[in-house]
XYZ file of C-alpha atoms in Angstrom:
555
model
C 39.322 11.380 -89.924
C 39.371 7.538 -90.175
C 37.611 7.302 -92.870
C 40.127 9.928 -95.221
C 42.567 7.433 -95.204
C 40.273 5.037 -97.801
C 37.945 7.356 -99.111
C 40.582 10.654 -100.059
C 42.998 11.002 -102.795
C 43.450 9.467 -106.141
C 44.057 6.396 -104.371
C 40.767 6.566 -102.741
C 38.615 7.051 -106.202
C 37.814 2.773 -106.064
C 36.144 3.426 -102.475
C 34.379 6.844 -103.954
C 32.883 4.634 -106.709
C 31.499 2.547 -104.404
C 29.832 4.951 -102.089
C 29.140 6.714 -106.091
C 26.896 3.950 -106.978
C 24.677 3.879 -104.306
C 23.715 7.733 -104.883
C 25.898 9.457 -102.315
C 27.766 12.722 -103.627
C 31.112 14.020 -103.642
C 29.730 16.762 -100.773
C 28.660 14.109 -98.769
C 31.619 11.179 -99.228
C 33.752 13.927 -97.861
C 31.984 14.345 -94.684
C 33.029 12.392 -91.395
C 31.291 8.664 -91.576
C 28.859 8.109 -88.699
C 27.437 4.899 -88.338
C 24.299 4.286 -87.325
C 23.870 1.149 -85.527
C 20.332 -0.167 -85.393
C 19.091 -3.162 -83.415
C 15.190 -2.664 -84.603
C 13.339 -5.795 -85.468
C 9.710 -7.034 -84.998
C 10.284 -9.825 -82.800
C 11.173 -7.461 -79.749
C 8.779 -5.055 -78.512
C 11.356 -2.744 -76.834
C 12.628 -3.220 -80.684
C 10.248 -2.854 -82.975
C 10.423 0.997 -83.072
C 13.965 1.763 -83.230
C 13.267 3.114 -86.812
C 12.065 6.183 -85.629
C 15.106 6.541 -83.666
C 17.569 5.585 -86.348
C 16.048 8.197 -88.582
C 15.877 10.905 -85.998
C 19.996 9.741 -84.853
C 20.518 10.275 -88.960
C 18.999 14.000 -88.756
C 20.615 15.136 -86.038
C 23.940 13.681 -88.367
C 22.369 15.637 -91.094
C 21.924 18.630 -89.275
C 25.456 18.893 -88.077
C 27.472 18.358 -91.007
C 28.508 14.734 -91.194
C 26.691 11.876 -93.098
C 24.897 8.444 -91.613
C 25.557 5.125 -92.348
C 23.196 2.812 -91.357
C 23.709 -0.810 -90.915
C 22.201 -3.843 -88.348
C 22.437 -5.302 -84.743
C 21.418 -8.639 -83.807
C 18.541 -8.537 -81.232
C 17.735 -11.193 -78.626
C 14.514 -11.018 -76.859
C 14.837 -12.856 -73.238
C 11.242 -12.909 -72.422
C 10.928 -15.400 -75.596
C 14.068 -17.068 -75.717
C 12.529 -17.644 -72.253
C 12.184 -21.653 -70.347
C 14.031 -23.420 -73.359
C 16.797 -24.344 -75.186
C 16.298 -20.531 -77.045
C 18.039 -19.035 -73.431
C 21.456 -20.307 -74.155
C 21.548 -18.058 -76.703
C 21.444 -14.196 -75.582
C 23.925 -13.951 -73.360
C 26.208 -15.211 -75.681
C 24.614 -13.179 -78.709
C 26.285 -10.122 -76.394
C 29.865 -11.101 -77.832
C 28.075 -11.920 -81.069
C 26.341 -7.703 -81.201
C 30.497 -6.555 -80.315
C 32.071 -8.346 -82.816
C 30.090 -7.656 -85.529
C 29.784 -3.735 -84.821
C 33.704 -4.289 -85.130
C 33.995 -5.763 -87.635
C 31.416 -3.144 -89.816
C 33.459 -0.297 -88.236
C 37.247 -1.411 -88.595
C 35.778 -2.754 -91.635
C 34.828 0.583 -92.959
C 36.802 2.812 -91.259
C 34.388 4.963 -89.855
C 34.391 7.983 -88.324
C 31.969 7.857 -84.809
C 28.899 5.926 -84.637
C 25.478 6.133 -82.304
C 24.633 3.158 -81.600
C 20.440 2.204 -80.631
C 20.306 -0.718 -78.618
C 16.827 -1.659 -75.846
C 17.011 -4.496 -74.540
C 19.143 -7.367 -72.492
C 22.150 -8.149 -73.749
C 22.046 -5.107 -76.332
C 22.400 -3.015 -74.844
C 26.228 -3.884 -72.937
C 26.868 -5.483 -76.756
C 27.269 -2.773 -77.865
C 29.155 -0.090 -74.981
C 31.132 -3.706 -75.415
C 31.962 -2.735 -78.500
C 32.325 0.902 -77.468
C 34.699 0.523 -75.671
C 36.724 -2.148 -77.912
C 37.051 0.506 -81.184
C 37.062 3.735 -79.387
C 35.771 5.871 -81.574
C 33.091 9.146 -80.722
C 30.282 7.515 -79.848
C 26.763 8.312 -78.412
C 24.393 5.180 -77.385
C 20.548 6.063 -77.329
C 18.196 3.169 -76.826
C 14.286 3.275 -77.682
C 13.208 3.619 -73.941
C 11.425 2.181 -71.252
C 7.545 0.089 -72.385
C 4.773 2.032 -70.026
C 2.935 0.251 -67.144
C 0.040 -2.362 -67.938
C -2.670 -1.731 -66.149
C -6.042 -4.528 -64.826
C -8.779 -3.435 -62.571
C -6.311 -0.131 -61.491
C -3.357 -2.900 -60.430
C 0.003 -2.368 -62.320
C 1.187 -4.233 -64.431
C 4.458 -5.814 -66.274
C 5.927 -9.179 -67.721
C 6.417 -9.657 -64.051
C 2.707 -9.891 -63.782
C 1.882 -12.197 -66.157
C 5.128 -14.635 -65.669
C 3.906 -15.459 -62.319
C 0.658 -16.186 -62.783
C 1.625 -18.584 -65.117
C 2.268 -20.511 -61.213
C -1.169 -18.897 -60.132
C -2.519 -20.471 -62.611
C -0.635 -24.259 -61.751
C -2.149 -23.627 -58.507
C -5.474 -23.025 -59.439
C -6.528 -20.326 -58.500
C -7.157 -18.655 -61.472
C -8.549 -19.909 -65.168
C -6.591 -19.779 -68.066
C -9.078 -17.102 -69.735
C -8.247 -14.552 -66.265
C -4.246 -15.794 -67.653
C -4.639 -14.558 -70.580
C -7.138 -11.271 -70.141
C -3.390 -10.643 -67.711
C -1.380 -11.708 -70.772
C -3.194 -8.603 -73.415
C -2.887 -6.259 -70.694
C 0.836 -6.677 -69.243
C 2.690 -5.191 -72.215
C 0.682 -2.157 -73.789
C 3.147 -1.133 -76.564
C 6.451 -1.171 -77.673
C 9.668 -0.227 -75.733
C 11.873 -1.795 -73.020
C 9.583 -4.350 -70.414
C 8.493 -1.195 -67.863
C 9.848 -2.675 -64.579
C 13.559 -2.257 -63.367
C 14.449 -4.942 -65.084
C 17.736 -5.723 -67.115
C 16.982 -3.638 -69.741
C 16.613 -0.709 -67.903
C 18.976 -0.925 -65.425
C 21.528 -1.028 -68.208
C 19.754 1.714 -70.284
C 20.054 3.402 -66.826
C 23.625 2.767 -66.029
C 24.880 3.664 -69.720
C 23.433 7.321 -68.450
C 25.467 7.115 -65.424
C 28.795 5.654 -67.105
C 28.146 9.097 -69.670
C 27.704 7.410 -72.659
C 24.104 7.970 -72.869
C 22.403 11.559 -72.762
C 20.802 12.025 -69.778
C 17.382 10.355 -69.072
C 18.045 8.052 -71.587
C 17.026 5.278 -69.202
C 13.903 6.839 -68.681
C 12.427 8.457 -70.994
C 9.652 6.122 -72.323
C 9.452 4.902 -75.548
C 6.332 6.065 -77.073
C 6.984 10.100 -76.541
C 8.521 12.415 -78.083
C 11.480 13.801 -75.565
C 12.369 10.074 -76.832
C 13.115 10.929 -80.313
C 14.590 14.668 -79.382
C 16.955 12.316 -77.714
C 17.705 10.566 -80.528
C 18.381 14.028 -82.592
C 20.518 14.929 -80.108
C 22.563 12.059 -80.171
C 23.507 12.757 -83.463
C 24.178 16.144 -82.704
C 26.388 15.169 -80.220
C 28.430 12.552 -81.706
C 29.719 15.342 -83.837
C 30.887 17.395 -81.112
C 32.463 14.271 -79.696
C 34.247 14.174 -82.826
C 35.141 17.548 -83.076
C 36.745 17.107 -79.646
C 38.021 13.936 -80.065
C 35.981 12.932 -77.262
C 36.516 8.968 -76.800
C 34.291 6.349 -75.099
C 37.930 5.775 -73.386
C 37.900 9.021 -72.356
C 34.170 8.734 -70.645
C 34.582 5.341 -68.812
C 36.749 5.700 -66.949
C 37.512 3.546 -62.823
C 35.316 6.246 -61.701
C 32.922 6.454 -63.913
C 32.291 2.500 -62.951
C 32.162 3.471 -59.552
C 29.707 5.548 -59.856
C 27.547 3.071 -62.527
C 27.415 0.488 -59.355
C 26.943 2.981 -56.727
C 23.306 3.799 -58.973
C 23.021 -0.122 -59.422
C 23.045 -0.067 -55.027
C 20.540 2.280 -54.625
C 18.286 1.822 -57.239
C 18.825 -2.152 -57.055
C 18.924 -3.202 -60.625
C 18.814 -6.284 -61.893
C 21.949 -8.576 -60.873
C 22.705 -9.631 -64.559
C 24.535 -5.914 -63.823
C 26.887 -7.665 -62.168
C 27.937 -9.901 -65.266
C 27.768 -6.165 -68.190
C 29.752 -4.082 -66.119
C 33.005 -6.014 -65.627
C 32.276 -7.278 -68.910
C 32.206 -3.211 -70.765
C 34.731 -2.315 -68.426
C 37.139 -5.341 -69.440
C 37.348 -4.224 -73.296
C 38.025 -0.355 -71.857
C 41.381 -1.938 -70.666
C 39.853 -1.521 -67.207
C 39.520 -4.519 -64.289
C 36.675 -4.523 -62.111
C 36.129 -7.033 -59.005
C 33.497 -8.607 -58.103
C 34.264 -7.286 -53.909
C 34.227 -3.702 -55.401
C 30.499 -4.303 -56.050
C 30.270 -5.558 -52.132
C 32.278 -2.654 -50.945
C 29.994 -0.073 -52.838
C 26.892 -1.392 -51.793
C 27.662 -1.222 -48.383
C 28.140 2.457 -48.164
C 25.468 3.166 -50.825
C 21.677 3.946 -49.759
C 18.745 2.389 -50.869
C 16.669 4.736 -52.449
C 14.382 3.419 -54.862
C 11.789 0.618 -54.961
C 10.598 -0.372 -58.565
C 8.905 -3.736 -60.167
C 10.335 -6.360 -59.489
C 11.499 -5.079 -55.469
C 8.528 -2.796 -55.459
C 5.359 -1.692 -57.578
C 7.039 1.102 -59.085
C 7.632 0.842 -63.012
C 9.861 3.213 -64.936
C 7.613 6.538 -65.766
C 7.223 6.596 -61.736
C 11.246 6.851 -61.703
C 10.683 9.344 -64.513
C 8.359 11.678 -62.911
C 10.238 11.624 -59.606
C 12.763 13.433 -61.612
C 14.684 9.882 -63.470
C 18.811 8.910 -62.944
C 19.644 12.931 -63.081
C 17.403 13.532 -59.243
C 18.899 9.851 -58.282
C 22.438 10.616 -58.547
C 21.825 14.613 -57.442
C 20.571 12.309 -54.066
C 23.685 10.264 -53.706
C 25.762 13.510 -55.138
C 24.781 15.348 -51.242
C 27.088 12.268 -49.514
C 29.668 12.880 -51.909
C 29.221 8.695 -53.017
C 29.023 10.068 -56.974
C 31.959 11.132 -58.890
C 30.738 14.280 -60.164
C 33.241 15.376 -62.420
C 33.916 12.627 -65.223
C 33.080 13.307 -68.265
C 30.320 12.303 -70.205
C 28.493 12.459 -73.565
C 27.030 15.906 -73.608
C 30.821 16.770 -73.269
C 30.041 18.794 -70.336
C 30.551 16.350 -66.032
C 28.374 14.525 -64.825
C 27.882 17.558 -62.015
C 27.209 19.664 -64.593
C 24.608 17.246 -66.298
C 23.210 17.322 -62.517
C 23.161 20.138 -61.818
C 19.352 21.533 -62.097
C 17.964 17.739 -61.096
C 15.361 17.761 -59.050
C 13.617 14.793 -56.933
C 9.367 16.154 -57.370
C 8.103 13.095 -55.899
C 10.516 11.415 -52.572
C 7.574 8.590 -52.604
C 9.569 6.919 -55.195
C 13.149 8.552 -54.781
C 13.849 8.404 -51.227
C 15.813 11.092 -49.338
C 19.499 9.838 -48.953
C 18.341 10.047 -44.649
C 15.322 8.843 -44.780
C 16.848 5.530 -47.340
C 14.544 2.053 -47.957
C 17.678 0.110 -46.248
C 21.297 2.097 -45.014
C 22.453 0.007 -47.627
C 22.263 -1.214 -51.817
C 20.240 -3.443 -53.215
C 22.402 -6.387 -54.830
C 24.598 -8.240 -52.231
C 27.506 -10.585 -52.877
C 27.467 -14.158 -50.922
C 30.831 -16.310 -50.396
C 31.225 -19.805 -48.767
C 32.273 -22.912 -49.374
C 29.801 -23.522 -52.205
C 30.278 -19.766 -53.871
C 34.063 -19.234 -53.289
C 34.311 -16.725 -55.874
C 31.248 -15.304 -54.781
C 27.240 -15.104 -55.917
C 24.641 -12.915 -56.235
C 21.403 -11.889 -55.302
C 19.403 -8.775 -55.180
C 18.404 -8.630 -51.742
C 16.177 -6.385 -51.864
C 13.861 -9.068 -53.634
C 14.356 -10.850 -50.980
C 11.709 -11.097 -48.061
C 12.212 -10.635 -44.862
C 11.914 -14.054 -44.315
C 14.036 -15.578 -46.414
C 17.214 -13.300 -45.870
C 18.484 -15.923 -43.562
C 17.634 -19.867 -44.163
C 18.906 -23.006 -43.590
C 16.842 -26.141 -45.857
C 17.412 -29.611 -47.717
C 18.952 -29.101 -51.092
C 16.695 -30.508 -54.095
C 19.273 -30.613 -56.546
C 18.413 -30.444 -60.367
C 21.077 -30.777 -63.085
C 18.438 -28.399 -65.971
C 16.355 -25.491 -65.569
C 13.635 -28.155 -67.097
C 13.574 -30.356 -64.417
C 13.331 -28.012 -61.892
C 10.752 -25.962 -63.819
C 8.676 -29.546 -63.662
C 8.985 -30.588 -60.306
C 7.767 -27.194 -59.157
C 4.616 -27.543 -61.015
C 4.582 -31.307 -59.510
C 4.127 -29.663 -56.034
C 7.056 -31.965 -56.061
C 8.993 -28.938 -53.591
C 7.788 -28.057 -50.572
C 8.514 -25.318 -47.917
C 11.949 -24.737 -46.813
C 13.037 -26.465 -49.376
C 16.922 -25.437 -51.218
C 15.840 -25.924 -55.087
C 19.988 -26.148 -56.309
C 19.752 -26.170 -60.666
C 23.084 -26.492 -61.486
C 25.264 -27.320 -65.098
C 23.638 -24.060 -66.609
C 26.501 -21.758 -66.056
C 28.193 -19.128 -68.959
C 30.649 -22.916 -69.921
C 27.595 -26.032 -68.812
C 24.933 -24.131 -70.054
C 26.596 -23.080 -72.153
C 25.115 -19.667 -72.290
C 24.251 -19.220 -68.616
C 20.101 -19.419 -68.624
C 17.804 -16.915 -66.996
C 15.362 -18.233 -63.587
C 12.430 -16.683 -64.624
C 10.270 -19.809 -65.072
C 11.292 -21.066 -61.901
C 11.389 -18.291 -59.699
C 8.562 -16.644 -61.061
C 6.444 -20.740 -60.825
C 7.909 -20.090 -56.764
C 6.241 -16.796 -56.507
C 3.414 -17.497 -58.504
C 2.295 -21.085 -56.131
C 2.608 -18.883 -52.718
C 6.051 -20.405 -51.829
C 8.918 -17.201 -51.972
C 8.811 -16.680 -48.333
C 9.426 -20.733 -47.822
C 11.783 -21.682 -50.711
C 15.549 -20.872 -52.161
C 16.604 -20.899 -55.607
C 20.667 -21.507 -56.039
C 22.240 -21.892 -59.800
C 25.404 -21.343 -61.216
C 22.944 -20.070 -63.673
C 21.311 -16.297 -63.765
C 18.449 -14.813 -63.025
C 15.932 -12.440 -65.158
C 15.851 -8.688 -63.696
C 12.275 -9.538 -63.504
C 13.189 -12.324 -60.688
C 12.251 -11.436 -57.409
C 12.564 -14.564 -54.104
C 15.931 -15.794 -52.153
C 16.523 -16.243 -55.623
C 20.545 -16.930 -55.498
C 22.469 -16.968 -58.826
C 25.990 -16.430 -60.691
C 27.347 -19.200 -58.422
C 31.275 -19.016 -59.142
C 32.893 -21.808 -59.944
C 30.597 -23.537 -61.831
C 28.956 -27.061 -62.043
C 30.948 -27.718 -65.136
C 34.848 -25.795 -63.868
C 34.561 -28.121 -60.727
C 32.782 -25.615 -58.224
C 30.789 -28.000 -55.496
C 27.448 -27.034 -56.975
C 28.170 -29.530 -58.915
C 28.795 -32.039 -56.235
C 25.379 -31.066 -54.442
C 23.183 -34.323 -53.317
C 19.181 -34.272 -52.964
C 19.331 -33.632 -48.896
C 22.849 -32.257 -48.429
C 21.670 -28.927 -46.459
C 22.404 -25.564 -47.806
C 23.088 -22.479 -46.005
C 21.982 -19.061 -46.490
C 22.804 -15.928 -44.759
C 22.806 -12.618 -46.754
C 23.035 -9.849 -44.210
C 26.046 -12.323 -43.184
C 27.282 -12.325 -47.520
C 27.231 -15.919 -46.241
C 26.831 -18.961 -49.034
C 27.526 -22.986 -46.957
C 26.883 -25.769 -48.025
C 26.905 -27.954 -44.532
C 29.008 -30.758 -45.496
C 32.856 -31.494 -43.528
C 36.303 -30.827 -45.741
C 36.771 -35.449 -45.799
C 32.977 -35.828 -47.136
C 33.813 -32.776 -49.539
C 36.848 -34.481 -50.700
C 35.438 -37.964 -51.112
C 32.840 -36.396 -53.797
C 35.646 -35.084 -55.405
C 37.346 -38.675 -56.048
C 34.082 -39.751 -57.007
C 32.624 -37.240 -59.555
C 32.088 -38.023 -63.570
C 32.213 -35.016 -65.493
C 29.405 -34.740 -67.766
C 29.433 -34.382 -71.256
C 28.765 -31.238 -72.899
C 25.623 -30.409 -73.651
C 26.045 -28.718 -76.946
C 28.937 -30.124 -79.511
C 28.122 -27.709 -82.112
C 27.774 -24.775 -84.025
C 28.388 -21.204 -82.233
C 27.773 -22.009 -78.671
C 30.342 -25.129 -78.791
C 32.247 -22.534 -79.184
C 31.465 -19.769 -77.365
C 31.413 -22.605 -73.815
C 35.595 -22.944 -75.310
C 35.958 -19.782 -74.514
C 33.704 -17.979 -72.477
C 35.281 -17.339 -68.488
C 33.473 -17.814 -65.210
C 30.745 -15.427 -64.051
C 32.321 -13.528 -61.647
C 34.479 -12.259 -64.121
C 31.790 -11.153 -66.021
C 31.577 -13.589 -68.604
C 34.100 -12.510 -71.291
C 35.498 -14.844 -74.244
C 39.301 -15.307 -73.492
C 41.373 -16.990 -75.660
C 42.904 -20.032 -73.971
C 46.941 -19.310 -74.003
């Protein structure tokens, strides 16, 4: 055990003294020391109940002969941070979460980890830490929120944010808006659609770092608490067998995750997080791999924001094990990958069954024959851009229109609400990338405003920033290189024609090479938006979106 280096023998007496001072007895000190990383706070609905999960995990560790030691992790709610300066921080906080866990674990020579996240950047941040530290670890998330209901209609966070646009368009009253607000998020848990949090919780399960049903068992159920206890038990078994995260996080495991991501049309943010986790596991995931896998992966589930179903429906239909079982029928899943259960993916899903083929389509009758996400390339994004193809109206899959250019999200939102955007326009929001933002803000507010005002079948939005997992419409993000790194998106002018061809994976500005060269000569790089504090440091070291926006030391 790693902890023996600091707690055993005569030289360990000072460390034991500190534990005695906290009330531990020698028998507890001598057992494996298991970190319980609890991201509970009273700000994020998805994290409000995580103390219950931590208590469950601690019981599991105790039952299996370990000593649980709880410590916290930060978490930022994307929904609360949305649409203002606060949105610069969520993606950047992913690195803080990973770094702080690394510091706590290595600083205290812990033997194993149970990681308890639930929302957007906290899940990948904890997975990055697990891959980096590489001691036995199990991730057990807090689980999804139930859908809300209003007069028989299922609601989620998307419903309320889109209705802000409907209100601004004069189609509902402020009282109508508040009525929906009180019903869209009925309790604790990660927001009920297949947004970024639930996408990552599901993919944690697919990667093998979470238990079966980690992604779909509801937050407010006994089933979720049982998962917490099993996670505590299982980390002790992993310690005994010396199974570590890098034994689980293999190239095939990441291919499995991308396959399921495409089959369920997860959040576009997964294209940021999976490469970042892989980077800490010593694996390079090329952006082209996402499109290669998408080409051969059928789209089998249609959850909000792409469809009407929610996480509770997917769980009822058999969850991620059932979806993987369906995909395995055509050998689209590597079933021999080891998982935190101590068994392989194949063994985990051997008894899985699809209970509702309206929610998980059969392989021979998919929604589409290729995956829900698409990687675009062209002169606007030679290093790639990402779109959730499954959430784009058929009318907008191929579109050509005049650019309306904004240098910030705030400018774009104001123009949309002032009805300055016309049918056929292509809204371009730049200087919102990892460096330019800094922090690569999500654009849920402008995309939801476009949808709420009934323009989602007529207007596209392109950005070097990113989108919420709740975004829908012709929303193309992660444009790389970003404007702050000299990408063409920084040279676009209002009135330039933008050509979008999602089926053929193309995104171009209709500009000649001579015109582009002329604009490069005339271009003046703007001052950084943030010059002090953490974000200023972050912007100096963060890489492009196409590499996962990881931090690298400039050499």
